[in-house]
PDB file of C-alpha atoms in Angstrom:
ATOM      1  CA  UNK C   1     130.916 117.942  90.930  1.00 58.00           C
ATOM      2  CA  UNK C   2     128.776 115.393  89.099  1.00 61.00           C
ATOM      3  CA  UNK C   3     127.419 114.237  92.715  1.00 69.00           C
ATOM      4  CA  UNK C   4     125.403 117.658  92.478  1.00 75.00           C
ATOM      5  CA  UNK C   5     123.176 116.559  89.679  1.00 76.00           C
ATOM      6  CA  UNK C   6     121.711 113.904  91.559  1.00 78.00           C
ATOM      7  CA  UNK C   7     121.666 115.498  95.083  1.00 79.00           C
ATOM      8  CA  UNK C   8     120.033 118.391  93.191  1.00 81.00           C
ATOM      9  CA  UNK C   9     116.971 116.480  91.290  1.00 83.00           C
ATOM     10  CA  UNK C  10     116.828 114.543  94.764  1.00 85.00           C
ATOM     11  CA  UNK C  11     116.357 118.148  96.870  1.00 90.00           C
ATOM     12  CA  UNK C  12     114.205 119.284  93.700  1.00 92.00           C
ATOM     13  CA  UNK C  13     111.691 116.598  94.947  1.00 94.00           C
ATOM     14  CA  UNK C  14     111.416 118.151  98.783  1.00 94.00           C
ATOM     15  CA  UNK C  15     110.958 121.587  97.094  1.00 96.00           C
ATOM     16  CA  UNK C  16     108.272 120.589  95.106  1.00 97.00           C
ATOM     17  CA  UNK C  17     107.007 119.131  98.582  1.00 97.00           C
ATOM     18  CA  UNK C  18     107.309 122.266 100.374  1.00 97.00           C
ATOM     19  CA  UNK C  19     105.505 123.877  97.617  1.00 97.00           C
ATOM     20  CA  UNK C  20     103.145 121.067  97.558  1.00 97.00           C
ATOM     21  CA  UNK C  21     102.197 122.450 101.315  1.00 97.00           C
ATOM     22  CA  UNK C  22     102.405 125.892 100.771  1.00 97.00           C
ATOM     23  CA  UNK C  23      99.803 125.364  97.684  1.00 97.00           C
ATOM     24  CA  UNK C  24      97.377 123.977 100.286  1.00 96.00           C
ATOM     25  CA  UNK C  25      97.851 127.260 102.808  1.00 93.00           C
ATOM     26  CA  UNK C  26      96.641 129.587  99.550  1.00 94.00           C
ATOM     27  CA  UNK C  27      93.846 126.988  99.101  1.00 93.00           C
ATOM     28  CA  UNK C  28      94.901 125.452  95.599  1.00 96.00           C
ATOM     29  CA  UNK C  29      94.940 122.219  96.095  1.00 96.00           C
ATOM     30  CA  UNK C  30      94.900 121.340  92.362  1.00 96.00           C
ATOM     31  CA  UNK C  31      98.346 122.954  92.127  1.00 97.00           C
ATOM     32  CA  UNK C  32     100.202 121.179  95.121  1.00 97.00           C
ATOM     33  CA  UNK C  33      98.596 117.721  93.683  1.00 97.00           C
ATOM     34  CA  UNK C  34     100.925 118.928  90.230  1.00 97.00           C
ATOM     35  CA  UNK C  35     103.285 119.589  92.912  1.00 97.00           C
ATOM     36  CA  UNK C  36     103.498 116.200  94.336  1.00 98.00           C
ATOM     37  CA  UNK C  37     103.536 114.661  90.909  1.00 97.00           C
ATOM     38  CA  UNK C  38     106.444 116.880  90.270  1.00 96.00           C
ATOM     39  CA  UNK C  39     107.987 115.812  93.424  1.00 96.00           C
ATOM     40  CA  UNK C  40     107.619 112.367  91.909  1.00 96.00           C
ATOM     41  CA  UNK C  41     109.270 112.471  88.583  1.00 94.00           C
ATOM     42  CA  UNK C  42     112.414 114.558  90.385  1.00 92.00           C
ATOM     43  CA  UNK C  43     112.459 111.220  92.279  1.00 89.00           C
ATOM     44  CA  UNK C  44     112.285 109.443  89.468  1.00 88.00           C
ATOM     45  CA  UNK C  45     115.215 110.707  87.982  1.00 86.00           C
ATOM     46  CA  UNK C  46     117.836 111.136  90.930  1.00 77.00           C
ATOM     47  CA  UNK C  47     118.368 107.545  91.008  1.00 74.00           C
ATOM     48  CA  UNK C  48     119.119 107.532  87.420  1.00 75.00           C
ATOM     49  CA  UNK C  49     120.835 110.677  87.536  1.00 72.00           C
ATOM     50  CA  UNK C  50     123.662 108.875  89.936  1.00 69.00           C
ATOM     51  CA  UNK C  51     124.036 105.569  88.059  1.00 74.00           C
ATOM     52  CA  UNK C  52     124.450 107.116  84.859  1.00 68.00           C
ATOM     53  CA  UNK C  53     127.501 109.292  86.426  1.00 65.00           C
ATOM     54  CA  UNK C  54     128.377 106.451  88.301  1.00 66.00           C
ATOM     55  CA  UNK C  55     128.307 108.381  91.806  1.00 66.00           C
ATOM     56  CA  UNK C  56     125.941 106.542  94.052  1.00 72.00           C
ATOM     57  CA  UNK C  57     126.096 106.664  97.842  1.00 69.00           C
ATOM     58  CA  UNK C  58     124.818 106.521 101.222  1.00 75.00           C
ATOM     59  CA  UNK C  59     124.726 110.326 101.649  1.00 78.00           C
ATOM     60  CA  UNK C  60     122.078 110.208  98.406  1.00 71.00           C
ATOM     61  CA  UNK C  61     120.257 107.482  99.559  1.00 78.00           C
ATOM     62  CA  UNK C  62     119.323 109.049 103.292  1.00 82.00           C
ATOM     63  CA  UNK C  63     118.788 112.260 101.392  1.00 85.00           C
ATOM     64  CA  UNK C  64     116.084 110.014  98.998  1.00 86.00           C
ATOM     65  CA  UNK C  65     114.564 108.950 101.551  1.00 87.00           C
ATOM     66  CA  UNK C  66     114.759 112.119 103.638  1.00 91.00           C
ATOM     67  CA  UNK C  67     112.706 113.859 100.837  1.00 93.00           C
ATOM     68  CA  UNK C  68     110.481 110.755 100.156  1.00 94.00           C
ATOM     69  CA  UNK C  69     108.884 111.304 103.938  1.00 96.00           C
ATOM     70  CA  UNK C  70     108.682 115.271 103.216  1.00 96.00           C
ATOM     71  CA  UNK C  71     107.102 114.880  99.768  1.00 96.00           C
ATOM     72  CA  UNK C  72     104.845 111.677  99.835  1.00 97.00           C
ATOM     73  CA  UNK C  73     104.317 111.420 103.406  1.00 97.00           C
ATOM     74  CA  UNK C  74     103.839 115.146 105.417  1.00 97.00           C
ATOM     75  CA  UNK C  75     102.848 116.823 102.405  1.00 97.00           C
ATOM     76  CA  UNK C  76      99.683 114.496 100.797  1.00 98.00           C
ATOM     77  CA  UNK C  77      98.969 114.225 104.856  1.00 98.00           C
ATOM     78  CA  UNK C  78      98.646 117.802 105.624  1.00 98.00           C
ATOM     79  CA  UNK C  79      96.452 118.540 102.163  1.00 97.00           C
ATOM     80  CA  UNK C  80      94.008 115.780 102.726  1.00 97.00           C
ATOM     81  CA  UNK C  81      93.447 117.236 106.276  1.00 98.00           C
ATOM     82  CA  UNK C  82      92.874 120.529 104.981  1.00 97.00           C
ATOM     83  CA  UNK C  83      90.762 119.043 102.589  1.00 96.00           C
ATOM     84  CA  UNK C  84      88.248 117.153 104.545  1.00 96.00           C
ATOM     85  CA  UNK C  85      89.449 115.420 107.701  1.00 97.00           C
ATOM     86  CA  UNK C  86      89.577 118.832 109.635  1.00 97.00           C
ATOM     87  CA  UNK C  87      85.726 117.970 110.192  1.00 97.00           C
ATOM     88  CA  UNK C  88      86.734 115.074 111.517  1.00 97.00           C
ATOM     89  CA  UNK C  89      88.693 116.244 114.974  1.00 97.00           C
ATOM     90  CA  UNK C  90      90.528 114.346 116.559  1.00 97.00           C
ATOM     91  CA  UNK C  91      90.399 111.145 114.137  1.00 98.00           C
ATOM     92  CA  UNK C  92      91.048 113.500 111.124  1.00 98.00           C
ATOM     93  CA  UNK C  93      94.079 114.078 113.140  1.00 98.00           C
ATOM     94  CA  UNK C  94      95.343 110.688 113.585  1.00 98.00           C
ATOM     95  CA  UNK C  95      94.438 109.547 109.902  1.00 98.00           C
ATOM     96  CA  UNK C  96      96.856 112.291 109.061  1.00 98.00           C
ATOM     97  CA  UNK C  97      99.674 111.164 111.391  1.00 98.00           C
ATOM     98  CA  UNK C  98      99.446 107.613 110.713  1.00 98.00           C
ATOM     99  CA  UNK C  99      99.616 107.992 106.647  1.00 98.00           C
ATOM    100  CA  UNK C 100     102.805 110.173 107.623  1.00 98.00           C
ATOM    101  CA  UNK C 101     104.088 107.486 109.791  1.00 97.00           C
ATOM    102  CA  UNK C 102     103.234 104.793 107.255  1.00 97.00           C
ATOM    103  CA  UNK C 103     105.441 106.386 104.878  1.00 97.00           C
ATOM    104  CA  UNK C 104     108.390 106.792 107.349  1.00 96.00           C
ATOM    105  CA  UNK C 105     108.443 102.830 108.152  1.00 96.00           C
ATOM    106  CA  UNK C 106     107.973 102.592 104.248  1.00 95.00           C
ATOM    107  CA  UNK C 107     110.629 104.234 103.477  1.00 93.00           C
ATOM    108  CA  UNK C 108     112.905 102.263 106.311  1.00 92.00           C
ATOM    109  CA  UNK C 109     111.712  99.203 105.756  1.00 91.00           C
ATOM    110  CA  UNK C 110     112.710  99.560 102.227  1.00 86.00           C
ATOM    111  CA  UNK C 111     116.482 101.009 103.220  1.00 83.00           C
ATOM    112  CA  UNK C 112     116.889  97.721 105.234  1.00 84.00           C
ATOM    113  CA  UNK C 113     115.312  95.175 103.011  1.00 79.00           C
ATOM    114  CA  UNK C 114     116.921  96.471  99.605  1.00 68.00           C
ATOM    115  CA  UNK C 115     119.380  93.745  98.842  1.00 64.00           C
ATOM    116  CA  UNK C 116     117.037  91.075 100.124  1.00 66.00           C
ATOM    117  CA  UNK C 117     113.490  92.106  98.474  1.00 63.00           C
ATOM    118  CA  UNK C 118     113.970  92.395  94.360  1.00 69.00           C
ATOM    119  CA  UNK C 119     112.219  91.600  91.373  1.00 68.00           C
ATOM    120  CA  UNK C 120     108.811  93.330  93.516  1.00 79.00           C
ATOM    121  CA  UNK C 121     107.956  96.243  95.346  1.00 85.00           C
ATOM    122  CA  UNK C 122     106.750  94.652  99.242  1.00 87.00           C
ATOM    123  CA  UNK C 123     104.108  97.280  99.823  1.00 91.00           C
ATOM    124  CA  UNK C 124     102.728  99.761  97.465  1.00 96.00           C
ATOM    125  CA  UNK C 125     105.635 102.541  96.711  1.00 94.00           C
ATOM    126  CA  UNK C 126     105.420 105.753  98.512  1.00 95.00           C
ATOM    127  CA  UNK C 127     105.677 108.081  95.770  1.00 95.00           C
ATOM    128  CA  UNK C 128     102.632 106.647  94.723  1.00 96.00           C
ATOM    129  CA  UNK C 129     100.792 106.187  97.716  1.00 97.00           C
ATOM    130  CA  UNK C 130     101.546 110.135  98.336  1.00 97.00           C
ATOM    131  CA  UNK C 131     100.585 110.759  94.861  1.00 97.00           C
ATOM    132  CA  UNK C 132      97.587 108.821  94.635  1.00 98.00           C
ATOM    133  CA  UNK C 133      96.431 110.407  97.992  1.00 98.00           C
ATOM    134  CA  UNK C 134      97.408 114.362  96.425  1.00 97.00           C
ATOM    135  CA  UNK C 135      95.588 113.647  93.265  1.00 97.00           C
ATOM    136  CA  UNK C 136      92.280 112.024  94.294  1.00 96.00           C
ATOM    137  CA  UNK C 137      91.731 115.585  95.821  1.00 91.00           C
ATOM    138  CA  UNK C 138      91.302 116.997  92.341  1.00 91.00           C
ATOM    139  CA  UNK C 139      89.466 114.103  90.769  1.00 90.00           C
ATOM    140  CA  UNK C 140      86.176 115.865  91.003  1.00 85.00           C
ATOM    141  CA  UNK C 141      84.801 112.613  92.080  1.00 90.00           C
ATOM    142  CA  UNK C 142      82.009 114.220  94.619  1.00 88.00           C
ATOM    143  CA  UNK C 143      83.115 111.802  97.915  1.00 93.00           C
ATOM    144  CA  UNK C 144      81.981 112.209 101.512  1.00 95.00           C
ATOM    145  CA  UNK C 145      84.352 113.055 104.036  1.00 95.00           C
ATOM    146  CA  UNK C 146      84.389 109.700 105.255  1.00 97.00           C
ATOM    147  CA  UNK C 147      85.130 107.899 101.777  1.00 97.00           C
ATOM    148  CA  UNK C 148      88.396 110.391 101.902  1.00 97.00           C
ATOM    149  CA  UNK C 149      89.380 109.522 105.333  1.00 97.00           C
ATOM    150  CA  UNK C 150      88.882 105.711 105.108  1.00 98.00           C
ATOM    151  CA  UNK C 151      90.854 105.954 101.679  1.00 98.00           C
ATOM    152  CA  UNK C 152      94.015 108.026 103.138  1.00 98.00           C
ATOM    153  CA  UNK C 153      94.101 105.333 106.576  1.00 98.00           C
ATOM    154  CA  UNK C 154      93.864 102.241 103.704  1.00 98.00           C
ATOM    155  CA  UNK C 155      96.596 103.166 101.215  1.00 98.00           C
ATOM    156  CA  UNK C 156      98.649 104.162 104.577  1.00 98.00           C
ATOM    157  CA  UNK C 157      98.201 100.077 105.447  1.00 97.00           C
ATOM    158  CA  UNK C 158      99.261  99.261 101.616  1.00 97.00           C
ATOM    159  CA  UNK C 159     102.315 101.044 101.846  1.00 97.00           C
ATOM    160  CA  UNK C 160     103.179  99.177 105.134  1.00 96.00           C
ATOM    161  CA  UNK C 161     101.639  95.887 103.538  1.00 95.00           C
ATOM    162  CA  UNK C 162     103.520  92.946 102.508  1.00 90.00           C
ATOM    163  CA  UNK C 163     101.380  92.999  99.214  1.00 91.00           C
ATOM    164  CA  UNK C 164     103.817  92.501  96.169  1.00 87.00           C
ATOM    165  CA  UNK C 165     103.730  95.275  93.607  1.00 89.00           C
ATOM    166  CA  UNK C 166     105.393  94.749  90.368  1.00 81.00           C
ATOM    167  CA  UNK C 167     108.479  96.457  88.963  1.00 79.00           C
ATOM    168  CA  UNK C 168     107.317  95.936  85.693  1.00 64.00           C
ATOM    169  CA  UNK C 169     110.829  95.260  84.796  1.00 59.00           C
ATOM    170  CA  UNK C 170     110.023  91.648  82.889  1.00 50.00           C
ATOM    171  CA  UNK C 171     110.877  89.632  85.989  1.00 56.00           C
ATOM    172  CA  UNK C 172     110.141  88.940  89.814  1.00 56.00           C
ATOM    173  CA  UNK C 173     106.639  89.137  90.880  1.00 58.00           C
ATOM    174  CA  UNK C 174     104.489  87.483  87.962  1.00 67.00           C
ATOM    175  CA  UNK C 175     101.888  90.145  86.267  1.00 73.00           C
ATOM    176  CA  UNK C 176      98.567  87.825  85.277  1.00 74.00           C
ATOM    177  CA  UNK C 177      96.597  88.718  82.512  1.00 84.00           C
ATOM    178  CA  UNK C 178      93.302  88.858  84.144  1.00 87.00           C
ATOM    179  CA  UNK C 179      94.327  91.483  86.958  1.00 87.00           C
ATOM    180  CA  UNK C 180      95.373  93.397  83.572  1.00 91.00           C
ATOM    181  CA  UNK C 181      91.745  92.933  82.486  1.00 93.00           C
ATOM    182  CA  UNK C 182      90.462  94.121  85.665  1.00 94.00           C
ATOM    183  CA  UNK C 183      92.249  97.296  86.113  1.00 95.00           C
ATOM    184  CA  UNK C 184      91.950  98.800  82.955  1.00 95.00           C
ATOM    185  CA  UNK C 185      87.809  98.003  82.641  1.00 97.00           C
ATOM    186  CA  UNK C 186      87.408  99.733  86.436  1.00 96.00           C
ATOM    187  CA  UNK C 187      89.887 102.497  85.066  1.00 96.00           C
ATOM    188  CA  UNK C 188      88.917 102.872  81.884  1.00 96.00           C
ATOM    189  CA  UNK C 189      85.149 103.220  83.060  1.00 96.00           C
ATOM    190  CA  UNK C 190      85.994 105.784  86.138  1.00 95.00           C
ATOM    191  CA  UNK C 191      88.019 108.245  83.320  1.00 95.00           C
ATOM    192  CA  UNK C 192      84.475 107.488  81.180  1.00 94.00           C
ATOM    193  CA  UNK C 193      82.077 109.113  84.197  1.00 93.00           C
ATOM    194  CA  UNK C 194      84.515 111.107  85.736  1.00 93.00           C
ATOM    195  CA  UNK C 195      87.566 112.711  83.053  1.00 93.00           C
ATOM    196  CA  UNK C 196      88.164 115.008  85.752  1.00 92.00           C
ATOM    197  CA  UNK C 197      90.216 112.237  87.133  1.00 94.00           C
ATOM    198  CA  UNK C 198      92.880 111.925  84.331  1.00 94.00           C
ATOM    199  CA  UNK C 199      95.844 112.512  86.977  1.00 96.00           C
ATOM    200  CA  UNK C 200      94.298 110.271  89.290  1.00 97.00           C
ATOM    201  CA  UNK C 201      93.779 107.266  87.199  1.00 96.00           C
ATOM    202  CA  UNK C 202      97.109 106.399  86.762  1.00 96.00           C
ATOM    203  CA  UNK C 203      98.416 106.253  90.407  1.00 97.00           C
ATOM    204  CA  UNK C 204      94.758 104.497  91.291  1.00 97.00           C
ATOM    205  CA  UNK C 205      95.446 102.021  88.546  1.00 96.00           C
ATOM    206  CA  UNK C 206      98.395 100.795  89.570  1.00 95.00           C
ATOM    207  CA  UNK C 207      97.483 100.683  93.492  1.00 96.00           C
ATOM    208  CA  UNK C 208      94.705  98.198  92.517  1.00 96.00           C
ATOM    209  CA  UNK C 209      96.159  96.151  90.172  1.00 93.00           C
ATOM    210  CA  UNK C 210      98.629  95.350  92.825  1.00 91.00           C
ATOM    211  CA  UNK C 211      95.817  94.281  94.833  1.00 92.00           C
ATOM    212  CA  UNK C 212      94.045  92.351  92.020  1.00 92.00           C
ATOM    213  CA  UNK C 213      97.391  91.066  91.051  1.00 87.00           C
ATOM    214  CA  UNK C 214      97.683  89.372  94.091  1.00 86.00           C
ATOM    215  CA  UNK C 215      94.667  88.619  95.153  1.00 86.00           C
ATOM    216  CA  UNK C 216      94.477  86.256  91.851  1.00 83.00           C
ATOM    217  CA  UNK C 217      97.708  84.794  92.376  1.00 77.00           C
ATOM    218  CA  UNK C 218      96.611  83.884  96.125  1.00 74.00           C
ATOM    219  CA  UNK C 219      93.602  82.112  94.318  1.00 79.00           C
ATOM    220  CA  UNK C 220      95.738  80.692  91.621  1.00 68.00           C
TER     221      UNK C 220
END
């Protein structure tokens, strides 16, 4: 019985994904970026959810990730395609698929490598590539079409990057103080010009400071 918890928080985050989509068909797209975020704290918690009843699996893990690909992958893919990379064609198209596919070889890679990579995520998350992607759509920031497009293909690449993002869990991949610096001055001054962007700063925030991160400890 207490497997249901977890399977059910872990299913909770595909439903918020299907709403997530459904959301984009009535044309809300502020509502399926809540969605996604939603999607993201239910995935949050199912891992928690089975170590605290001690009953984690295989069958929860392949669900995890089954939901991961439906929530962060098909549904930011399908809203930023609505959104802007229609006018695109057939390149709007592709951008789509490939940020979809990104997060499927995310997602596997991550299955494979998880008693080999710790201490560091290798490649930004997918939750929060998906949710990064989902939220910049209501951040009122005013970008061409292109901007959006080029953005969805390049946090696709991060997720399928070998770029180390922290766990912030006090040990594995060292967080600098600088990169710290960095982030929160960009951040800070995008929530100054545009508050609009509240639920995107977050997710942005810590998408570069993995870059910053280690792009100073390449230097250093």
């Amino acid at each position: 019985m207490k497997t249901w918890i977890p399977n059910a928080l872990t299913s909770l985050n595909l439903v918020f994904g299907v709403f997530a989509i459904l959301s984009v068909f009535n044309g809300d797209f502020n509502l399926a970026a809540y969605c996604v975020v939603l999607a993201l704290v239910a995935d949050s918690l199912d891992g928690r959810a089975a170590r605290y009843f001690g009953v984690s699996g295989e069958f929860g893990k392949e669900l995890d990730s089954l939901c991961d690909a439906g929530s962060f992958g098909v549904a930011p893919a399908v809203m930023a395609f609505v959104y802007v990379m229609k006018d695109f064609g057939w390149l709007g198209y592709c951008v789509a698929a490939f940020f979809a596919c990104c997060v499927a070889f995310r997602l596997a890679r991550f299955n494979v490598n998880v008693s080999t990579v710790k201490g560091y995520f290798m490649g930004l998350p997918s939750p929060a590539g998906g949710a990064v992607v989902a939220t910049l759509l209501t951040a009122n920031l005013q970008l061409p079409g292109w901007v959006v497009l080029a953005f969805v293909a390049f946090v696709g690449y991060l997720m399928v990057s070998t770029i180390k993002y922290p766990e912030f869990k006090g040990h594995g991949e060292k967080i600098k103080p600088a990169p710290v610096v960095v982030t929160l001055v960009i951040v800070g001054a995008l929530l100054y010009l545009r508050p609009d962007s509240w639920l995107f700063a977050p997710f942005f925030a810590f998408m570069l400071f993995g870059l910053v991160n280690s792009l100073f400890s390449a230097i250093n």
